[in-house]
Short mmCIF file of C-alpha atoms in Angstrom, two decimals:
data_model
loop_
_atom_site.label_atom_id
_atom_site.label_comp_id
_atom_site.label_asym_id
_atom_site.label_seq_id
_atom_site.Cartn_x
_atom_site.Cartn_y
_atom_site.Cartn_z
CA MET A 1 67.71 -64.91 -76.70
CA ASN A 2 70.85 -62.46 -76.15
CA LEU A 3 71.39 -59.56 -73.99
CA ALA A 4 70.49 -56.70 -76.76
CA SER A 5 67.08 -58.44 -77.58
CA ARG A 6 66.09 -58.61 -73.76
CA ARG A 7 66.99 -54.95 -73.46
CA LEU A 8 64.71 -54.51 -76.25
CA ILE A 9 61.98 -56.08 -74.65
CA TYR A 10 62.80 -54.51 -71.36
CA LEU A 11 63.01 -51.17 -73.31
CA GLY A 12 59.82 -51.54 -74.98
CA PHE A 13 57.64 -52.65 -71.43
CA PHE A 14 59.25 -49.30 -70.05
CA LEU A 15 58.15 -47.30 -72.71
CA ILE A 16 54.36 -49.26 -72.71
CA PHE A 17 54.56 -48.17 -69.20
CA ILE A 18 55.30 -44.79 -69.63
CA VAL A 19 52.57 -44.14 -72.40
CA ALA A 20 49.95 -46.01 -70.04
CA GLY A 21 50.72 -44.34 -66.67
CA SER A 22 50.57 -41.50 -68.39
CA ALA A 23 47.38 -41.85 -70.16
CA LEU A 24 46.27 -42.82 -66.86
CA LEU A 25 47.28 -39.99 -65.17
CA PHE A 26 45.45 -37.79 -67.73
CA TYR A 27 42.34 -40.01 -67.64
CA LEU A 28 42.30 -39.57 -63.80
CA GLN A 29 42.89 -35.42 -64.15
CA GLY A 30 39.80 -35.63 -66.20
CA PHE A 31 40.96 -35.30 -69.91
CA ARG A 32 39.28 -37.11 -72.72
CA TYR A 33 39.45 -37.24 -76.18
CA ASN A 34 36.88 -35.35 -78.26
CA PRO A 35 36.23 -36.67 -81.69
CA ASP A 36 34.05 -33.85 -82.65
CA LYS A 37 36.89 -31.01 -82.02
CA LYS A 38 39.52 -34.16 -83.05
CA GLU A 39 41.73 -32.80 -79.24
CA VAL A 40 41.99 -33.73 -76.08
CA GLU A 41 40.24 -31.70 -73.41
CA GLN A 42 39.56 -31.86 -69.72
CA VAL A 43 36.05 -32.92 -69.01
CA GLY A 44 33.49 -32.84 -66.02
CA ALA A 45 30.40 -34.49 -64.44
CA ILE A 46 26.84 -34.17 -63.29
CA ASN A 47 25.99 -36.24 -60.00
CA LEU A 48 21.82 -36.90 -60.29
CA SER A 49 19.93 -38.15 -57.53
CA THR A 50 16.01 -38.20 -57.17
CA THR A 51 13.30 -38.97 -54.75
CA PRO A 52 11.80 -41.60 -55.87
CA ASN A 53 14.83 -43.05 -57.52
CA GLY A 54 14.94 -44.87 -60.90
CA ALA A 55 14.23 -41.38 -62.87
CA THR A 56 15.07 -41.62 -66.47
CA ILE A 57 17.69 -39.10 -67.60
CA PHE A 58 17.57 -36.96 -70.69
CA LEU A 59 20.37 -34.49 -71.64
CA ASN A 60 19.92 -31.93 -74.17
CA GLY A 61 16.71 -34.12 -74.93
CA GLN A 62 19.30 -37.38 -75.72
CA LYS A 63 18.08 -40.07 -73.25
CA TYR A 64 21.20 -41.56 -71.04
CA SER A 65 21.68 -44.91 -70.60
CA HIS A 66 21.56 -44.93 -66.64
CA ILE A 67 18.87 -43.97 -64.22
CA THR A 68 18.97 -42.14 -60.99
CA PRO A 69 21.06 -42.35 -58.81
CA THR A 70 24.03 -42.08 -60.91
CA THR A 71 26.86 -39.84 -62.38
CA VAL A 72 27.16 -38.75 -65.76
CA ASN A 73 30.96 -38.65 -66.70
CA SER A 74 33.24 -37.47 -69.47
CA LEU A 75 30.97 -34.68 -70.12
CA ALA A 76 32.78 -31.97 -72.06
CA GLY A 77 32.75 -28.36 -70.74
CA GLY A 78 29.27 -26.22 -70.97
CA GLU A 79 25.80 -25.79 -70.69
CA TYR A 80 23.70 -28.91 -70.30
CA GLU A 81 19.59 -29.04 -70.30
CA VAL A 82 19.10 -32.01 -67.70
CA THR A 83 15.44 -33.43 -67.75
CA LEU A 84 14.13 -36.12 -65.26
CA LYS A 85 11.24 -38.32 -65.71
CA LYS A 86 9.19 -41.28 -63.78
CA ASP A 87 6.20 -42.43 -64.42
CA ASP A 88 3.05 -39.81 -64.17
CA LEU A 89 5.57 -37.69 -61.44
CA GLN A 90 5.77 -34.02 -62.23
CA VAL A 91 9.13 -33.34 -64.85
CA TRP A 92 11.93 -31.75 -63.35
CA GLN A 93 14.01 -29.91 -65.84
CA LYS A 94 17.29 -27.45 -65.44
CA LYS A 95 20.29 -26.19 -67.42
CA LEU A 96 23.44 -26.94 -65.41
CA THR A 97 27.10 -25.78 -66.39
CA VAL A 98 29.65 -28.21 -66.16
CA LYS A 99 33.39 -26.99 -65.75
CA PRO A 100 36.14 -29.07 -66.56
CA LYS A 101 37.37 -31.55 -63.36
CA GLN A 102 34.26 -30.38 -61.60
CA VAL A 103 31.27 -32.51 -60.72
CA VAL A 104 28.19 -30.62 -60.91
CA SER A 105 25.70 -31.89 -58.14
CA ALA A 106 21.72 -32.02 -58.80
CA SER A 107 21.00 -34.17 -55.60
CA ASP A 108 17.81 -34.46 -53.13
CA VAL A 109 15.50 -33.68 -56.41
CA ILE A 110 11.93 -34.55 -55.50
CA LEU A 111 9.80 -35.83 -58.40
CA TRP A 112 6.37 -34.40 -56.91
CA LEU A 113 3.01 -36.26 -57.67
CA PRO A 114 0.44 -35.05 -60.17
CA PRO A 115 -1.25 -31.82 -59.18
CA GLN A 116 -4.74 -32.68 -57.48
CA ILE A 117 -7.84 -30.30 -59.00
CA PHE A 118 -10.85 -29.85 -56.76
CA THR A 119 -14.12 -27.71 -56.62
CA PRO A 120 -15.52 -26.05 -53.85
CA THR A 121 -18.57 -28.32 -53.82
CA SER A 122 -17.02 -31.79 -54.59
CA ASP A 123 -13.93 -33.68 -54.20
CA ASN A 124 -13.94 -34.52 -57.93
CA LYS A 125 -10.17 -34.46 -58.86
CA ILE A 126 -7.97 -34.58 -62.14
CA SER A 127 -5.76 -37.67 -61.19
CA SER A 128 -5.55 -41.29 -59.90
CA VAL A 129 -3.67 -40.30 -56.51
CA LYS A 130 -5.46 -41.15 -53.47
CA ASN A 131 -6.67 -38.33 -51.22
CA LYS A 132 -8.78 -38.32 -47.90
CA THR A 133 -11.39 -35.52 -46.84
CA LEU A 134 -11.09 -35.60 -43.13
CA VAL A 135 -13.39 -32.98 -42.02
CA GLU A 136 -16.74 -31.67 -43.90
CA ASN A 137 -18.10 -29.37 -41.64
CA ASN A 138 -16.75 -25.49 -41.17
CA ILE A 139 -13.90 -25.30 -38.71
CA ALA A 140 -14.41 -23.09 -35.89
CA LEU A 141 -10.79 -23.19 -33.73
CA HIS A 142 -7.54 -25.45 -34.42
CA LYS A 143 -4.18 -25.54 -33.06
CA ILE A 144 -0.87 -27.65 -33.83
CA SER A 145 1.14 -28.99 -31.14
CA HIS A 146 4.81 -28.20 -30.64
CA ASN A 147 6.27 -31.02 -31.79
CA ASN A 148 3.64 -30.90 -35.56
CA GLN A 149 2.56 -33.96 -34.60
CA THR A 150 -1.22 -33.50 -33.15
CA LEU A 151 -4.12 -31.44 -34.78
CA LEU A 152 -6.71 -29.97 -32.31
CA TYR A 153 -9.83 -28.52 -33.83
CA THR A 154 -13.41 -28.03 -33.40
CA THR A 155 -16.09 -27.48 -36.32
CA THR A 156 -19.12 -25.29 -35.94
CA ALA A 157 -21.61 -28.15 -36.58
CA THR A 158 -20.21 -29.71 -33.34
CA THR A 159 -19.36 -26.62 -31.16
CA ASN A 160 -18.48 -28.06 -28.09
CA ASN A 161 -16.92 -31.38 -29.64
CA LEU A 162 -12.81 -31.44 -29.85
CA TRP A 163 -11.26 -33.89 -32.23
CA LEU A 164 -7.46 -35.19 -32.32
CA LEU A 165 -6.00 -35.35 -35.26
CA ASN A 166 -2.52 -37.64 -35.41
CA LEU A 167 -0.78 -36.16 -38.07
CA ARG A 168 1.43 -39.29 -38.24
CA SER A 169 -0.97 -41.81 -38.64
CA GLY A 170 -4.04 -40.00 -39.62
CA GLU A 171 -6.24 -41.27 -36.66
CA SER A 172 -9.06 -38.92 -35.34
CA ASP A 173 -10.03 -39.20 -31.46
CA LEU A 174 -13.07 -37.19 -30.26
CA LEU A 175 -12.67 -35.86 -26.77
CA ALA A 176 -15.56 -35.35 -24.58
CA PRO A 177 -14.97 -32.17 -22.24
CA PRO A 178 -15.95 -32.07 -18.61
CA THR A 179 -19.80 -31.76 -17.92
CA GLY A 180 -21.29 -28.40 -18.68
CA PHE A 181 -17.54 -27.14 -19.79
CA LEU A 182 -18.05 -24.75 -22.66
CA ILE A 183 -14.58 -24.14 -24.32
CA ASN A 184 -13.63 -20.53 -25.53
CA GLU A 185 -9.98 -21.44 -26.16
CA PHE A 186 -7.12 -23.81 -26.13
CA ASN A 187 -3.39 -24.40 -26.34
CA PHE A 188 -0.59 -27.20 -26.17
CA SER A 189 1.86 -26.89 -23.60
CA PRO A 190 5.62 -26.67 -24.19
CA SER A 191 5.99 -30.41 -24.27
CA SER A 192 2.94 -31.04 -26.41
CA GLN A 193 1.84 -33.98 -23.87
CA LYS A 194 -0.77 -31.92 -22.31
CA ILE A 195 -3.67 -29.40 -23.26
CA LEU A 196 -5.11 -26.27 -21.58
CA PHE A 197 -8.46 -25.66 -22.19
CA LEU A 198 -10.11 -22.16 -21.09
CA GLY A 199 -14.10 -21.59 -20.89
CA GLN A 200 -16.99 -21.60 -18.72
CA ILE A 201 -19.21 -23.55 -16.69
CA GLN A 202 -22.44 -21.75 -15.61
CA ASN A 203 -20.89 -18.39 -16.51
CA LYS A 204 -18.13 -19.11 -14.50
CA PRO A 205 -14.40 -18.79 -15.71
CA MET A 206 -12.71 -22.21 -15.84
CA ALA A 207 -10.01 -23.95 -16.83
CA PHE A 208 -8.93 -27.72 -16.88
CA ILE A 209 -5.94 -29.40 -18.54
CA TYR A 210 -6.27 -32.63 -20.73
CA TYR A 211 -3.07 -35.15 -20.31
CA LEU A 212 -2.52 -36.56 -23.81
CA THR A 213 -0.97 -39.96 -22.42
CA GLN A 214 -3.18 -40.42 -19.43
CA GLN A 215 -6.24 -39.17 -21.57
CA LYS A 216 -7.76 -37.53 -18.51
CA TRP A 217 -8.88 -34.28 -17.42
CA GLU A 218 -7.99 -32.12 -14.14
CA LYS A 219 -9.21 -28.83 -13.39
CA VAL A 220 -6.59 -26.54 -12.73
CA LEU A 221 -8.29 -23.32 -10.61
CA ALA A 222 -11.33 -23.72 -8.66
CA MET A 223 -12.92 -20.29 -9.74
CA GLU A 224 -15.32 -20.22 -6.95
CA ALA A 225 -11.86 -18.83 -4.91
CA ASP A 226 -10.11 -17.63 -7.62
CA SER A 227 -10.63 -15.90 -10.98
CA PHE A 228 -8.52 -14.91 -14.27
CA ASP A 229 -8.49 -12.90 -17.40
CA LYS A 230 -5.84 -14.75 -18.91
CA LEU A 231 -4.30 -17.85 -18.55
CA THR A 232 -1.18 -19.50 -20.63
CA TRP A 233 1.62 -21.79 -20.34
CA GLY A 234 4.93 -20.90 -18.99
CA GLU A 235 7.90 -22.16 -19.95
CA SER A 236 7.74 -25.56 -19.20
CA ASP A 237 4.52 -27.68 -18.22
CA ASP A 238 5.11 -27.21 -14.64
CA TYR A 239 4.20 -23.23 -14.85
CA LEU A 240 1.35 -21.06 -16.03
CA LEU A 241 1.11 -17.47 -16.19
CA LYS A 242 -2.14 -16.03 -15.21
CA GLN A 243 -3.84 -12.55 -15.63
CA ASN A 244 -6.21 -11.13 -13.27
CA ASP A 245 -7.71 -7.58 -12.14
CA ASP A 246 -4.48 -6.28 -14.37
CA ASN A 247 -1.83 -8.30 -12.48
CA LEU A 248 0.03 -11.18 -13.87
CA TRP A 249 0.84 -13.91 -11.66
CA LEU A 250 3.30 -16.85 -12.07
CA ILE A 251 1.54 -20.16 -10.97
CA ASP A 252 3.63 -23.52 -10.05
CA LEU A 253 1.68 -26.20 -10.70
CA GLY A 254 3.41 -28.52 -8.71
CA SER A 255 3.06 -26.62 -5.21
CA GLY A 256 0.16 -24.54 -6.04
CA GLU A 257 2.32 -21.15 -5.45
CA ALA A 258 1.49 -18.27 -7.37
CA LYS A 259 4.23 -15.49 -7.43
CA LEU A 260 3.15 -11.55 -8.63
CA ILE A 261 5.28 -10.74 -11.61
CA TRP A 262 3.89 -7.45 -12.69
CA GLU A 263 1.30 -4.60 -11.29
CA GLY A 264 -0.66 -3.34 -14.17
CA ILE A 265 -2.06 -4.33 -17.42
CA VAL A 266 -0.12 -6.41 -20.05
CA THR A 267 -1.57 -7.33 -23.65
CA ASP A 268 0.67 -10.15 -24.33
CA TRP A 269 3.43 -12.14 -22.59
CA LYS A 270 5.79 -15.06 -23.36
CA MET A 271 8.30 -16.81 -20.81
CA ASN A 272 11.85 -17.91 -22.27
CA ASP A 273 15.03 -19.05 -20.45
CA ASN A 274 13.87 -17.77 -17.04
CA LEU A 275 12.87 -14.47 -18.59
CA ILE A 276 9.24 -13.12 -18.75
CA TYR A 277 8.73 -10.90 -21.89
CA LEU A 278 5.52 -8.35 -21.16
CA LEU A 279 3.61 -5.71 -23.67
CA VAL A 280 2.52 -3.09 -21.60
CA PRO A 281 0.64 -0.39 -22.96
CA GLN A 282 2.17 3.15 -22.86
CA ASN A 283 1.14 6.62 -24.79
CA ASP A 284 -1.49 4.89 -27.07
CA ASN A 285 1.56 2.19 -27.69
CA LEU A 286 2.87 -0.94 -26.38
CA VAL A 287 6.42 -0.89 -25.07
CA LEU A 288 8.68 -4.12 -24.11
CA LYS A 289 9.30 -5.07 -20.57
CA ILE A 290 11.55 -7.92 -19.44
CA ILE A 291 11.49 -9.22 -16.06
CA ASN A 292 14.02 -11.97 -14.20
CA SER A 293 11.43 -14.61 -12.96
CA ARG A 294 13.70 -15.64 -10.34
CA ASN A 295 14.67 -12.25 -8.84
CA LEU A 296 11.89 -10.08 -10.46
CA LYS A 297 14.11 -7.71 -11.44
CA ASN A 298 13.77 -5.31 -14.80
CA ILE A 299 16.21 -6.05 -17.46
CA ASN A 300 16.54 -2.95 -19.61
CA LEU A 301 17.13 -2.77 -23.09
CA ALA A 302 19.78 -0.08 -24.65
CA GLU A 303 16.48 1.54 -26.39
CA PRO A 304 13.29 0.70 -25.38
CA LEU A 305 11.29 -1.04 -27.73
CA ILE A 306 7.97 0.56 -28.89
CA LEU A 307 5.28 -1.13 -30.71
CA SER A 308 1.77 -0.51 -32.27
CA ASN A 309 -1.03 -1.77 -30.69
CA ASN A 310 -1.25 -4.56 -33.06
CA SER A 311 2.00 -6.47 -31.50
CA SER A 312 1.99 -9.75 -29.80
CA PHE A 313 4.67 -13.15 -29.36
CA LEU A 314 5.29 -15.76 -31.54
CA THR A 315 6.28 -19.48 -30.91
CA THR A 316 9.92 -19.56 -29.59
CA ARG A 317 12.62 -21.56 -31.59
CA GLY A 318 15.86 -22.24 -30.34
CA ASP A 319 17.01 -19.32 -28.92
CA TRP A 320 14.91 -16.54 -30.66
CA LEU A 321 11.64 -14.89 -29.48
CA PRO A 322 9.99 -13.11 -32.23
CA ILE A 323 7.58 -10.23 -31.91
CA THR A 324 5.12 -9.46 -34.67
CA ASP A 325 3.73 -5.96 -35.41
CA GLU A 326 0.95 -6.47 -37.80
CA THR A 327 0.03 -2.82 -38.06
CA LYS A 328 3.66 -1.77 -39.37
CA HIS A 329 4.63 -5.25 -40.61
CA LEU A 330 7.36 -5.63 -38.45
CA LEU A 331 9.21 -8.38 -37.09
CA TYR A 332 11.64 -8.60 -34.03
CA LEU A 333 13.57 -11.38 -32.61
CA ILE A 334 15.13 -11.08 -29.14
CA ARG A 335 17.90 -13.89 -28.54
CA SER A 336 18.12 -15.28 -25.24
CA PRO A 337 20.59 -15.05 -22.94
CA LEU A 338 20.35 -11.22 -23.53
CA LYS A 339 23.96 -9.95 -23.77
CA ASN A 340 24.30 -6.54 -25.90
CA SER A 341 22.63 -4.81 -28.56
CA SER A 342 23.25 -7.25 -31.00
CA SER A 343 20.72 -9.65 -29.31
CA LEU A 344 17.99 -7.82 -31.00
CA ARG A 345 16.81 -8.17 -34.47
CA LYS A 346 14.64 -6.14 -36.81
CA LEU A 347 12.87 -7.06 -40.07
CA THR A 348 10.86 -4.92 -41.97
CA ALA A 349 7.68 -5.93 -44.36
CA VAL A 350 6.75 -8.89 -42.95
CA THR A 351 3.56 -10.74 -43.05
CA ALA A 352 4.64 -14.82 -42.13
CA ILE A 353 7.31 -16.18 -40.66
CA ASP A 354 8.27 -20.08 -40.03
CA TRP A 355 11.61 -21.51 -38.80
CA PHE A 356 13.95 -24.18 -40.65
CA ASN A 357 13.91 -27.32 -39.48
CA ASN A 358 17.24 -26.84 -37.79
CA ASN A 359 16.42 -23.62 -35.84
CA SER A 360 19.06 -22.13 -37.01
CA LYS A 361 17.18 -20.06 -40.23
CA MET A 362 14.12 -18.41 -40.44
CA ILE A 363 11.45 -18.26 -43.70
CA VAL A 364 10.51 -14.53 -43.89
CA ALA A 365 7.83 -13.76 -46.09
CA ASN A 366 5.62 -10.62 -46.99
CA ASN A 367 2.52 -10.49 -49.88
CA TYR A 368 5.08 -11.43 -52.87
CA GLU A 369 8.64 -12.56 -51.52
CA ILE A 370 10.21 -15.02 -49.51
CA TRP A 371 13.48 -14.60 -47.61
CA GLU A 372 15.89 -17.20 -45.96
CA TYR A 373 17.04 -15.11 -42.69
CA GLU A 374 19.89 -16.10 -40.36
CA PRO A 375 19.56 -14.03 -37.25
CA LEU A 376 22.75 -14.62 -35.60
CA ALA A 377 24.71 -13.19 -38.89
CA ASP A 378 21.80 -11.03 -39.26
CA ASN A 379 22.08 -12.31 -42.96
CA LEU A 380 18.97 -12.21 -45.62
CA ASN A 381 19.03 -13.80 -49.00
CA LEU A 382 15.89 -13.57 -51.19
CA ILE A 383 14.58 -16.99 -52.32
CA TRP A 384 11.29 -16.16 -54.79
CA ARG A 385 9.15 -13.62 -55.62
CA ILE A 386 5.77 -14.29 -56.62
CA SER A 387 2.50 -12.43 -58.45
CA THR A 388 0.36 -13.76 -56.06
CA PRO A 389 -0.02 -12.95 -52.23
CA LEU A 390 1.47 -15.39 -49.91
CA THR A 391 -0.26 -16.89 -47.01
CA ARG A 392 2.17 -19.79 -45.70
CA VAL A 393 5.43 -20.99 -46.07
CA ARG A 394 7.03 -24.17 -44.47
CA GLN A 395 10.44 -25.84 -45.39
CA TYR A 396 9.64 -29.55 -46.32
CA LEU A 397 11.80 -31.92 -44.47
CA ASN A 398 14.91 -31.10 -44.41
CA LYS A 399 14.96 -31.07 -48.06
CA PRO A 400 16.00 -28.10 -50.32
CA TYR A 401 11.97 -27.26 -51.01
CA LEU A 402 9.56 -24.87 -49.65
CA LEU A 403 5.97 -25.84 -49.69
CA LEU A 404 3.46 -22.50 -49.78
CA THR A 405 0.23 -21.66 -50.04
CA SER A 406 -1.25 -18.82 -52.15
CA GLY A 407 -4.77 -18.38 -52.51
CA SER A 408 -6.32 -21.97 -52.86
CA SER A 409 -2.97 -23.50 -54.09
CA LEU A 410 -0.16 -25.48 -52.49
CA TRP A 411 3.10 -25.41 -54.28
CA ALA A 412 6.55 -26.77 -54.00
CA LEU A 413 9.22 -24.45 -54.39
CA GLU A 414 12.96 -25.63 -55.00
CA PHE A 415 15.82 -23.63 -53.36
CA ASP A 416 17.81 -24.01 -56.34
CA ARG A 417 18.34 -21.06 -58.11
CA ARG A 418 20.44 -22.37 -61.11
CA GLY A 419 19.00 -21.76 -64.71
CA ASP A 420 14.94 -21.27 -63.69
CA GLN A 421 13.73 -21.82 -60.45
CA GLN A 422 11.28 -24.42 -60.56
CA ARG A 423 7.80 -24.58 -58.66
CA PHE A 424 5.46 -27.47 -59.02
CA LEU A 425 1.53 -27.39 -58.13
CA LEU A 426 0.49 -29.63 -55.89
CA ALA A 427 -3.22 -28.93 -55.19
CA ASP A 428 -5.97 -26.33 -56.04
CA TYR A 429 -8.83 -26.62 -53.57
CA GLY A 430 -11.21 -23.91 -55.21
CA LEU A 431 -11.48 -22.34 -51.58
CA PRO A 432 -8.55 -19.97 -49.87
CA ILE A 433 -6.08 -22.44 -47.87
CA THR A 434 -5.95 -21.23 -44.05
CA ASP A 435 -3.17 -23.20 -43.04
CA PHE A 436 -1.23 -26.59 -43.81
CA PHE A 437 1.34 -29.02 -41.83
CA ILE A 438 3.70 -31.56 -43.10
CA ASN A 439 4.02 -34.91 -41.32
CA GLN A 440 7.18 -35.77 -39.90
CA ASP A 441 8.06 -38.53 -42.38
CA GLY A 442 6.73 -36.00 -45.41
CA THR A 443 4.52 -38.29 -46.69
CA PHE A 444 1.47 -36.19 -46.38
CA ALA A 445 0.27 -32.73 -45.96
CA THR A 446 -2.82 -32.23 -43.95
CA VAL A 447 -4.65 -28.73 -45.49
CA LEU A 448 -7.42 -26.62 -43.96
CA THR A 449 -9.76 -24.42 -45.85
CA ASP A 450 -12.68 -22.80 -43.93
CA THR A 451 -14.72 -25.80 -44.45
CA LYS A 452 -12.52 -28.70 -45.05
CA ILE A 453 -9.61 -30.80 -43.42
CA TYR A 454 -8.09 -32.56 -46.33
CA GLN A 455 -5.16 -34.82 -46.13
CA LEU A 456 -2.96 -34.79 -49.48
CA PRO A 457 -0.26 -37.30 -50.40
CA LEU A 458 2.98 -36.05 -51.23
CA LYS A 459 4.95 -39.33 -52.06
CA PRO A 460 4.41 -41.82 -54.93
CA GLN A 461 3.44 -44.57 -52.62
CA ARG A 462 0.23 -42.71 -51.74
CA THR A 463 -1.79 -44.13 -55.14
CA GLU A 464 -4.78 -46.20 -55.74
CA GLY A 465 -5.20 -49.30 -53.92
CA TYR A 466 -3.06 -47.76 -51.02
CA ASP A 467 -4.98 -48.76 -47.35
CA TRP A 468 -4.85 -45.64 -45.76
CA PRO A 469 -4.91 -45.63 -41.96
CA ILE A 470 -7.45 -43.13 -41.18
CA ASN A 471 -10.54 -43.37 -39.12
CA LEU A 472 -12.59 -40.34 -40.06
CA PRO A 473 -15.03 -38.62 -37.30
#
């Protein structure tokens, strides 16, 4: 082969390299040939993932060759109707807009179980998914632990019998209170490891603490020598706040020492970050007072906070202490530590609240709207409007879904507001739902009505044939 032939071969390889490299570069930049338009255009993609995996994908009604999780590549710009189906689970459908050089994500999509339909007089349901009725009698009192792992309840059929329901396992245990102790009220400690019981023995006020790990009862106060009108936990398991004769005392459970905090009537109080917040009557209203528990000095806000007589503190989460004024439908949030006027937030038309799992945001609801509220930034975003009154709203794990109750129905609502925002009916119990709780791994919800407690499966592995780890009382 002569020199000229070798040069032609080298030149050919060089031209092939230039053409192939350019084509590869265009390909990597998202360019594809569109045979319908007979032109080269930039394309995008849709990334899809579901719980559970393995959902069949339909794009504009056409079945795609792969299942979730996957990325659908080489899509021309435009709107696509994406449908995800698996077995008899509820169908997810949404219109997504694909743009050149961009990947549109629809991750964390949950394919919910078919809805469970009940009647007030029976547990017959329209589905094959297994469900358990935990309590058949009317519920008298109930409280959830602060870590959302334990539900304590009584029933009207067994007025002084206490049941502890483990929301992780579904196991129920009967607690036998001390002899002659008639229970009026109970509350979990801040650590959720102890329970404070208030009641009477032979018409005398009495208080006991039940230790969950040791499974033992311990009398708090010998009422023959002392008395109380109201008793609550302090900021930790080591302290109680006691009201008697219109005075408020801080009780150290370790030493038994009692420190006078406030002289006068107090309707409600809460201890947080070594500060004691008091709601004190004043001129037919309530005014907020703040006391430093260490030196007992008053801390004054820039402007007095005046509330109606139907106001109370809610559970503290993170740095924020909520106060609800039910008469005016107002919610106040006080940030700890108190620094300036920005430590106080005010929201109007609020009937229910809950916290997102990271404690940085709140779910705020009125009868017909759900809002996401970020206290630190004082930022409020609308999530959903509904035509029937809401009763409870909670985030589902750390997923982009809320579970909400309206009347007798439990729904799942997605955060994704692209296209039509979807909600999925999970159950209808035929009677108003008073409360519900989600267990830690999200496998089931414990649902309360006036007459029963149900355990509703939320994940597909809870199907017929599954051996439920539940001992019914």
